[in-house]
Short mmCIF file of C-alpha atoms and ligand atoms in Angstrom, two decimals:
data_model
loop_
_atom_site.label_atom_id
_atom_site.label_comp_id
_atom_site.label_asym_id
_atom_site.label_seq_id
_atom_site.Cartn_x
_atom_site.Cartn_y
_atom_site.Cartn_z
CA MET A 27 94.54 86.84 -113.75
CA ILE A 28 97.82 88.67 -113.92
CA SER A 29 99.09 91.33 -111.54
CA ARG A 30 98.86 95.06 -112.21
CA GLN A 31 102.23 96.46 -113.19
CA ILE A 32 101.63 99.65 -115.18
CA ASP A 33 100.84 102.65 -112.99
CA GLU A 34 97.29 103.94 -113.09
CA SER A 35 98.16 107.54 -114.00
CA SER A 36 99.94 106.40 -117.21
CA ILE A 37 96.91 104.31 -118.14
CA ILE A 38 94.48 107.19 -117.58
CA LYS A 39 96.62 109.55 -119.65
CA ALA A 40 97.19 107.03 -122.43
CA LYS A 41 93.50 106.16 -122.56
CA SER A 42 92.44 109.74 -123.06
CA LEU A 43 95.14 110.32 -125.72
CA ILE A 44 94.01 107.22 -127.63
CA GLU A 45 90.33 108.18 -127.37
CA ARG A 46 91.07 111.64 -128.77
CA SER A 47 93.24 110.38 -131.64
CA GLU A 48 92.01 109.45 -135.10
CA ARG A 49 95.32 108.86 -136.87
CA ILE A 50 97.88 106.77 -135.04
CA VAL A 51 101.32 105.58 -136.11
CA ALA A 52 103.23 102.76 -134.41
CA VAL A 53 107.03 103.04 -134.70
CA CYS A 54 109.88 100.85 -133.47
CA HIS A 55 113.68 100.92 -133.39
CA ALA A 56 116.02 100.62 -136.40
CA SER A 57 117.00 97.09 -137.51
CA PRO A 58 113.68 95.94 -136.10
CA ASP A 59 113.59 92.52 -134.44
CA GLY A 60 110.64 90.25 -133.65
CA ASP A 61 109.71 92.15 -130.51
CA ALA A 62 109.77 95.51 -132.29
CA VAL A 63 107.79 94.38 -135.32
CA GLY A 64 105.48 92.12 -133.28
CA SER A 65 104.63 94.99 -130.92
CA CYS A 66 103.89 97.47 -133.72
CA LEU A 67 101.77 95.02 -135.68
CA ALA A 68 99.83 93.94 -132.59
CA ALA A 69 99.08 97.60 -131.84
CA THR A 70 97.94 98.05 -135.44
CA HIS A 71 95.51 95.13 -135.16
CA VAL A 72 94.11 96.08 -131.76
CA PHE A 73 93.71 99.82 -132.34
CA GLY A 74 92.50 99.12 -135.86
CA ALA A 75 89.80 96.91 -134.35
CA ILE A 76 88.46 99.84 -132.30
CA GLY A 77 88.21 101.99 -135.42
CA LYS A 78 91.48 103.92 -135.41
CA ASP A 79 93.33 104.74 -138.59
CA ILE A 80 96.67 103.20 -137.62
CA ARG A 81 99.80 102.36 -139.61
CA THR A 82 103.12 100.81 -138.67
CA VAL A 83 106.29 102.59 -139.77
CA ILE A 84 109.60 100.71 -139.50
CA PRO A 85 112.85 102.75 -139.78
CA ASP A 86 114.41 100.18 -142.11
CA GLN A 87 113.89 96.68 -143.39
CA CYS A 88 113.27 93.84 -140.96
CA LEU A 89 114.61 90.32 -141.32
CA ALA A 90 112.85 88.12 -143.86
CA ASN A 91 111.46 85.74 -141.23
CA LEU A 92 109.34 88.55 -139.77
CA ARG A 93 107.71 89.45 -143.05
CA SER A 94 105.16 86.68 -142.75
CA LEU A 95 103.71 88.00 -139.49
CA PRO A 96 100.06 89.08 -139.86
CA GLY A 97 99.95 92.64 -141.22
CA ALA A 98 103.68 92.82 -142.04
CA LYS A 99 102.99 93.48 -145.73
CA GLU A 100 101.25 96.76 -144.84
CA MET A 101 104.19 98.15 -142.84
CA VAL A 102 105.77 101.30 -144.27
CA ASP A 103 109.54 100.89 -144.56
CA ALA A 104 111.08 104.35 -144.10
CA ALA A 105 114.24 103.24 -145.90
CA LYS A 106 112.17 102.55 -149.03
CA TYR A 107 109.52 105.26 -148.65
CA PRO A 108 111.15 108.04 -146.60
CA GLU A 109 108.69 110.76 -147.62
CA PHE A 110 105.59 108.70 -146.99
CA ALA A 111 106.94 107.58 -143.61
CA ALA A 112 107.73 111.17 -142.59
CA GLN A 113 104.30 112.30 -143.79
CA LEU A 114 102.49 109.63 -141.76
CA ILE A 115 104.41 110.62 -138.64
CA GLY A 116 103.94 114.32 -139.31
CA ASP A 117 100.17 113.98 -139.86
CA ALA A 118 99.50 111.65 -136.93
CA ASP A 119 97.60 112.69 -133.82
CA LEU A 120 99.42 110.08 -131.78
CA VAL A 121 102.62 108.08 -132.20
CA LEU A 122 103.16 104.85 -130.29
CA CYS A 123 106.91 104.35 -129.82
CA LEU A 124 107.40 100.67 -129.12
CA ASP A 125 110.52 98.76 -128.00
CA PHE A 126 112.90 101.73 -127.81
CA ASN A 127 113.37 104.60 -125.43
CA GLU A 128 115.45 107.30 -127.07
CA TYR A 129 114.73 109.01 -130.37
CA SER A 130 118.14 108.25 -131.86
CA ARG A 131 117.31 104.52 -131.77
CA ALA A 132 114.61 105.14 -134.37
CA GLY A 133 117.29 105.65 -137.03
CA ARG A 134 116.04 107.45 -140.09
CA VAL A 135 112.68 108.42 -138.57
CA ALA A 136 114.23 109.93 -135.43
CA GLY A 137 114.04 113.44 -136.89
CA ALA A 138 110.40 113.04 -137.92
CA LEU A 139 109.54 111.77 -134.43
CA GLU A 140 111.15 114.73 -132.74
CA ALA A 141 109.57 117.20 -135.17
CA THR A 142 105.98 115.94 -135.20
CA LYS A 143 103.32 117.69 -133.14
CA ALA A 144 101.68 114.33 -132.48
CA HIS A 145 101.36 113.14 -128.90
CA LYS A 146 103.66 110.28 -128.02
CA ILE A 147 103.35 107.21 -125.87
CA PHE A 148 106.43 105.07 -125.25
CA VAL A 149 106.03 101.44 -124.24
CA ASP A 150 109.39 99.82 -123.71
CA HIS A 151 111.61 97.51 -121.68
CA HIS A 152 115.13 98.86 -122.31
CA LEU A 153 117.28 100.34 -119.55
CA ASN A 154 117.57 104.07 -118.86
CA PRO A 155 114.81 105.73 -120.86
CA THR A 156 115.71 109.25 -121.98
CA ALA A 157 112.86 110.08 -124.36
CA ASP A 158 110.63 112.93 -123.36
CA ALA A 159 106.98 112.14 -124.18
CA ASP A 160 103.37 112.47 -122.98
CA VAL A 161 103.43 108.99 -121.51
CA VAL A 162 106.47 106.77 -120.90
CA ILE A 163 105.66 103.24 -119.81
CA SER A 164 109.08 101.82 -119.07
CA HIS A 165 109.53 98.40 -117.47
CA PRO A 166 113.12 97.14 -117.90
CA GLU A 167 112.31 94.13 -115.71
CA MET A 168 109.95 92.80 -118.38
CA PRO A 169 111.40 90.36 -120.89
CA ALA A 170 109.70 91.85 -123.96
CA THR A 171 107.85 94.97 -125.04
CA SER A 172 105.14 92.79 -126.56
CA TYR A 173 104.54 91.25 -123.12
CA LEU A 174 104.24 94.73 -121.61
CA LEU A 175 101.95 95.71 -124.47
CA PHE A 176 99.61 92.80 -123.69
CA ARG A 177 99.34 94.20 -120.17
CA PHE A 178 98.76 97.68 -121.63
CA PHE A 179 95.92 96.42 -123.85
CA CYS A 180 94.32 94.65 -120.87
CA ARG A 181 94.47 97.78 -118.74
CA LEU A 182 92.88 99.76 -121.57
CA GLU A 183 90.07 97.17 -121.47
CA LEU A 184 90.95 95.98 -124.96
CA PHE A 185 91.56 92.31 -124.14
CA ASN A 186 88.57 91.31 -126.29
CA PHE A 187 90.04 93.17 -129.25
CA ILE A 188 93.17 91.04 -129.27
CA ASP A 189 92.36 88.73 -132.18
CA ARG A 190 94.35 85.81 -133.57
CA ARG A 191 96.55 88.12 -135.64
CA ALA A 192 97.41 90.38 -132.71
CA ALA A 193 97.98 87.36 -130.47
CA GLU A 194 100.40 85.87 -133.00
CA CYS A 195 102.35 89.15 -133.24
CA LEU A 196 102.58 89.48 -129.45
CA LEU A 197 103.70 85.89 -129.04
CA ALA A 198 106.31 86.38 -131.78
CA GLY A 199 107.74 89.29 -129.79
CA MET A 200 107.83 87.34 -126.54
CA MET A 201 109.46 84.34 -128.21
CA THR A 202 112.07 86.55 -129.90
CA ASP A 203 113.23 88.36 -126.78
CA THR A 204 113.36 85.20 -124.66
CA GLY A 205 115.07 83.02 -127.27
CA ASN A 206 111.92 80.90 -127.56
CA PHE A 207 111.52 80.93 -123.76
CA SER A 208 115.07 79.95 -122.97
CA TYR A 209 116.19 83.07 -121.05
CA ASN A 210 114.56 86.03 -119.23
CA CYS A 211 111.75 83.68 -118.31
CA ALA A 212 111.72 83.85 -114.51
CA ASP A 213 108.36 85.63 -114.46
CA PRO A 214 105.62 82.98 -114.17
CA GLU A 215 103.02 85.39 -115.56
CA LEU A 216 104.86 85.22 -118.90
CA PHE A 217 103.36 81.76 -119.27
CA ILE A 218 99.88 82.89 -118.25
CA VAL A 219 100.02 85.50 -121.02
CA THR A 220 101.38 82.89 -123.44
CA ALA A 221 98.44 80.63 -122.59
CA GLU A 222 95.99 83.47 -123.29
CA LEU A 223 97.63 84.17 -126.65
CA ILE A 224 97.50 80.50 -127.65
CA ARG A 225 93.85 80.41 -126.55
CA LYS A 226 93.24 83.33 -128.92
CA GLY A 227 94.63 81.25 -131.76
CA ALA A 228 98.35 82.03 -131.95
CA ASP A 229 100.14 79.03 -133.47
CA LYS A 230 103.31 78.68 -131.43
CA GLU A 231 104.71 75.79 -133.46
CA LYS A 232 104.33 77.68 -136.71
CA LEU A 233 105.97 80.75 -135.13
CA TYR A 234 108.87 78.63 -133.90
CA ARG A 235 109.52 77.34 -137.41
CA GLN A 236 109.22 80.84 -138.90
CA LEU A 237 111.30 82.67 -136.33
CA PHE A 238 113.88 80.14 -135.17
CA ASN A 239 114.13 77.32 -137.62
CA THR A 240 114.08 78.69 -141.15
CA PHE A 241 117.49 78.91 -142.84
CA SER A 242 118.73 78.90 -146.40
CA ALA A 243 121.21 76.21 -147.45
CA ASN A 244 123.87 78.93 -147.78
CA CYS A 245 123.18 80.15 -144.27
CA LEU A 246 123.49 76.64 -142.81
CA ARG A 247 126.74 76.08 -144.72
CA LEU A 248 128.17 79.45 -143.64
CA ASN A 249 127.48 78.73 -139.98
CA SER A 250 128.86 75.20 -140.22
CA TYR A 251 131.98 76.53 -141.96
CA ALA A 252 132.43 79.17 -139.25
CA LEU A 253 132.21 76.60 -136.46
CA LEU A 254 134.37 74.02 -138.21
CA ASN A 255 137.13 76.24 -139.57
CA LYS A 256 136.96 79.64 -137.94
CA MET A 257 136.20 79.07 -134.25
CA GLU A 258 139.15 79.43 -131.87
CA VAL A 259 138.56 78.11 -128.37
CA PHE A 260 140.76 79.50 -125.59
CA ALA A 261 139.84 77.01 -122.89
CA ASP A 262 142.36 78.37 -120.38
CA ASP A 263 140.93 81.86 -120.70
CA ALA A 264 137.25 80.78 -120.88
CA ALA A 265 136.85 82.51 -124.23
CA ALA A 266 136.13 81.81 -127.89
CA LEU A 267 136.52 83.79 -131.09
CA ILE A 268 134.95 83.44 -134.53
CA THR A 269 136.01 85.66 -137.45
CA LEU A 270 134.56 85.89 -140.95
CA SER A 271 136.11 87.94 -143.74
CA ARG A 272 134.29 89.60 -146.62
CA ASP A 273 135.55 86.87 -148.99
CA GLU A 274 134.26 84.10 -146.75
CA LEU A 275 130.88 85.79 -146.40
CA ASN A 276 130.65 86.26 -150.16
CA ARG A 277 131.53 82.63 -150.77
CA PHE A 278 128.31 81.66 -148.97
CA HIS A 279 126.24 84.51 -150.49
CA TYR A 280 125.82 86.11 -147.07
CA THR A 281 122.68 88.13 -146.53
CA LYS A 282 121.77 90.16 -143.45
CA GLY A 283 120.73 87.90 -140.60
CA ASP A 284 122.66 84.83 -141.76
CA THR A 285 125.09 85.01 -138.82
CA GLU A 286 122.39 85.88 -136.27
CA GLY A 287 123.06 83.83 -133.14
CA LEU A 288 126.44 82.53 -134.31
CA VAL A 289 128.23 84.40 -131.50
CA ASN A 290 126.22 82.44 -128.93
CA ARG A 291 127.21 79.01 -130.15
CA PRO A 292 130.59 78.75 -128.35
CA LEU A 293 128.84 79.56 -125.05
CA SER A 294 127.38 76.06 -125.16
CA ILE A 295 130.89 74.66 -124.54
CA PRO A 296 131.31 73.94 -120.81
CA GLY A 297 133.77 76.40 -119.27
CA ILE A 298 133.44 79.05 -121.99
CA VAL A 299 132.26 82.24 -120.33
CA TYR A 300 132.42 84.73 -123.18
CA SER A 301 132.43 84.63 -126.92
CA CYS A 302 133.36 87.10 -129.63
CA PHE A 303 132.30 87.20 -133.28
CA MET A 304 134.02 89.52 -135.77
CA ARG A 305 132.56 90.15 -139.21
CA GLN A 306 134.35 92.19 -141.84
CA GLU A 307 132.09 94.89 -143.27
CA ALA A 308 132.70 97.45 -146.00
CA ASP A 309 134.03 100.12 -143.64
CA CYS A 310 134.98 98.33 -140.42
CA ILE A 311 135.15 95.11 -138.49
CA ARG A 312 131.84 94.57 -136.67
CA VAL A 313 132.44 93.05 -133.24
CA SER A 314 129.81 91.35 -131.14
CA MET A 315 130.26 89.64 -127.80
CA ARG A 316 128.11 87.50 -125.55
CA SER A 317 128.72 86.08 -122.11
CA VAL A 318 127.15 84.00 -119.40
CA GLY A 319 127.00 84.85 -115.70
CA ASP A 320 128.57 88.11 -114.56
CA PHE A 321 131.32 88.48 -117.17
CA PRO A 322 130.85 92.08 -118.44
CA VAL A 323 131.24 92.04 -122.23
CA ASN A 324 129.95 95.63 -122.28
CA ALA A 325 133.07 96.73 -120.36
CA VAL A 326 135.35 94.83 -122.76
CA CYS A 327 133.62 96.26 -125.83
CA GLN A 328 133.78 99.74 -124.39
CA GLU A 329 137.46 99.53 -123.47
CA HIS A 330 138.77 97.94 -126.68
CA PHE A 331 136.18 98.26 -129.45
CA GLY A 332 134.57 101.66 -128.97
CA GLY A 333 131.18 100.17 -128.15
CA GLY A 334 129.11 98.98 -125.26
CA GLY A 335 125.79 97.36 -124.47
CA HIS A 336 124.52 95.04 -121.79
CA LEU A 337 126.42 92.88 -119.31
CA ASN A 338 125.85 89.71 -121.37
CA ALA A 339 125.39 91.16 -124.86
CA ALA A 340 127.49 93.95 -126.30
CA GLY A 341 129.15 95.10 -129.48
CA GLY A 342 131.54 97.52 -131.03
CA GLU A 343 133.72 98.04 -134.07
CA PHE A 344 137.36 97.99 -135.07
CA HIS A 345 139.09 100.04 -137.75
CA GLY A 346 141.88 98.00 -139.27
CA THR A 347 142.24 94.53 -140.73
CA LEU A 348 140.39 91.47 -139.51
CA ASP A 349 143.73 89.92 -138.47
CA GLU A 350 144.56 92.97 -136.37
CA ALA A 351 141.16 92.84 -134.69
CA ALA A 352 141.61 89.14 -133.92
CA SER A 353 145.12 89.77 -132.56
CA LEU A 354 143.81 92.48 -130.31
CA PHE A 355 141.18 90.09 -128.93
CA ARG A 356 143.79 87.38 -128.30
CA SER A 357 146.07 89.91 -126.57
CA ILE A 358 143.45 90.90 -123.97
CA LEU A 359 142.45 87.37 -122.93
CA LYS A 360 144.80 87.12 -119.95
CA ASP A 361 143.90 90.56 -118.73
CA ASN A 362 140.16 89.85 -119.03
CA LYS A 363 140.61 86.64 -117.09
CA LYS A 364 142.43 88.40 -114.28
CA LYS A 365 139.93 91.25 -114.11
CA TYR A 366 136.61 89.51 -114.56
CA ILE A 367 136.88 85.77 -113.87
CA LYS A 368 137.26 84.64 -110.29
MN1 MN B 10 112.50 94.08 -127.10
#
């Protein structure tokens, strides 16, 4: 048994909205990750199993490794089919907004979400929800929306409708947002839920290969090149920097997702507290930073790169050359050390 976390009044309201709805749409945030897609697809399987007409709409394309999740082929990509996506949202009785908490995060379907007369239920784990909806189930202390969704299904008495497909999608979401159970895992009930999902037939080993260990030769070579030739380690300042130019990315036939996780690699070096990765894009230099402990990369991104984010994961952008962006980063190392490292 797991503890009750979602408040009873939200459950009662959600239950009656679901009972009264025929057509349901599940939507997630733009650039959908495993938790976003896994949550939507799991909802599609479970509510489909109780006879609802439910579709998943994604604001834009997800990474290739998510396209083999059960039901992924039936998702409606709003970037490819904008009219159909808007029509589904417009005609729905109920929209399930999963893994985001403000309309703007839904990218190109944000307008359709705000315009639709459909009722809305948010289930999410991001900080500071701002969305106004019939039901907002917000638990930032939970490691993944899919984990919260499992709890939601149980409270709706739908545990028996979680089949192998839904279990696989939920587990994919939990694995994604915990880095295959390597962080945000302090909650012991996470493993009780994992056990239930495996009991229902989710194949964790297959998911691991699909989600974490499938790379093209080009992708492996790009990452190896970046670490060998483009990583600067500033041991005295507890920092590291990796930069990749357009030319370098093209040389390895870069496709979206190929540098996923690269920014984290220098954090495995003892003594390195924060890491920065800069990638040259068509219109700007994309900056992403990660840290360990209490080093606030969100503050650094906000101050110098017009961005923000979480304490340990943040991003921003720079308008200028890649060299200028790198010089700026090098020039703030001493200051960062003084301000944020004891
Ligand atoms: Mn998530």
